[in-house]
């Protein structure tokens, strides 16, 4: 037997050795899917002899991609790991090779949210917009919606329109939406930059208009493997179909029970209907759970069995028996938090490390009371709220220096031209912006051309330009870590922080240097400045998680893909988890999948809690249906629920489910129809509010209109008259 296959169970061996055609692996939580993927890659390379450069392995986070590379290096003994990356990182690789097809330079810029905000600031200042017109956050959302849904061919405008025509469309725009959208496209093209949504769009466009390039990539990628397939969206699905069309070798791994990103475009149907979309599909079930105790697995199976849109399966535990899952119902949110913290302190007293404990919740606002109690009880904790290491001021400044050296782009220039102070303030920056607009050039180029102007006397503009030019001319021969050290030193940035006494920021810069060094080592190949900058721009929130010895607080979405020995899932109340925003049966199934993900994060012990109280809308808070979805015999109740509370909760849940069912069935009548209500009499349907699953009806005997639920018993007036 191949060394690669040693230690694999039968289902994992099937997944590894079934190499040709379309293969779907349904991998339950904790079933070793990452192990199967990495061993399959090694099997293709070591046992079959496939070149690593002819394999694409897609993961959904950079963290997962790096872990996969390390595993594969250990298995193959080779530093060449082909294309192991996220969809977006792979697209960066394609574009770095072929974006010149659409007249973009190969050293294009990849934007993150901070860069987009910097562009928006320029647009707002130029066109007199304020945050009252639209916040930056809403502007980013609006741009994304227009790019994906309302104007999906926008990139053809960016590609086809000359810069001056794109600028004119921006200047001609009147409505704030149009001003922001076209101004953003103009700013993007001005510095040849692409954001997250552009990367796949541009690759698909290039493949659609250039058959030679499309065929080159199709032939190159002899084997395609996709992890977390349940999370792919429409654009990723389209890209995958194009790439696998030549060799017809596509291997997907996923779990429909862990589809929790439909709000981001994912659809459970891509994995459920895989055998209908492709021919001769082989499905392999990996159900052995190596992560959690039998008691936790049983609770997870019991919960998810309530969903209908799934492949019926049960996780099979192999770990020895341990304690049952604990359910605690508290009278108040404060009492709930105090119980959790008391249990944590007891775990610590029994020798458990704080770093092995996590508190998960559906939404961030739940953490407030937990924080208060943790602080009061002096229990160290860390909240993972999506604020990334790479978004800190000093980190953005340092990276902007590197980007200016590589790209000489406006965003980086605006950020660091006067950091440290060089007397290039608002007046001089306005002068450069006006010059750049009149002469269709970058701000850096404008400074170069006007450096001898009277306006820049008594500034350090000359030294700044000399610094950037010196590094721009020689950075290709330097390791990125060495370049970063030199820039921070010679720019005076670190001296500035030392003068300010900003030790925390200096520590963060030291951490940045360490991360660059580790990235260079992990590459196992030549690492260019452009590669590193693209890598940083694509980093996800969970990539920044650290191993500090403190209790970890985070949302369930953030916890996806992670595990913690002891997990507390709090706030399991109707209107909280499931969310009060859940308006469809499909949405409720996703909420249940999210709870399933939370349950399966725990290898050793799981505690679930809720509290009575009031929701935001003033309604009473009841225990979550997900608690009742689990066979009661599988849980240890710390105290029995009052009969009246159970009755009211069940009534509330039943009403909610009837509402969801009514919404799923849709309206029977349409505007203009005449209806008869058994109590309110005859009337006409005026409108339909789909989000509320309600008709707006003007009853003949009532002075004002009423909103009537879809589930209410209504008859068509003609049928009613005929039945008299």
Tab-separated table of C-alpha atoms in Angstrom, residues 669-670 672-676 682-685 698 700 715-718:
chain	number	residue	atom	x	y	z
A	669	UNK	CA	-54.806	35.991	-4.838
A	670	UNK	CA	-53.389	38.895	-6.822
A	672	UNK	CA	-57.528	43.388	-8.092
A	673	UNK	CA	-59.069	40.080	-6.978
A	674	UNK	CA	-62.321	40.197	-5.020
A	675	UNK	CA	-62.282	38.064	-1.852
A	676	UNK	CA	-64.491	37.153	1.098
A	682	UNK	CA	-66.104	41.134	1.098
A	683	UNK	CA	-63.246	43.261	-0.188
A	684	UNK	CA	-60.605	43.756	-2.856
A	685	UNK	CA	-56.892	42.900	-2.779
A	698	UNK	CA	-59.832	47.195	1.287
A	700	UNK	CA	-66.239	47.064	1.656
A	715	UNK	CA	-62.289	32.696	-0.551
A	716	UNK	CA	-62.692	34.127	-4.005
A	717	UNK	CA	-65.917	36.159	-4.087
A	718	UNK	CA	-67.145	34.329	-7.186
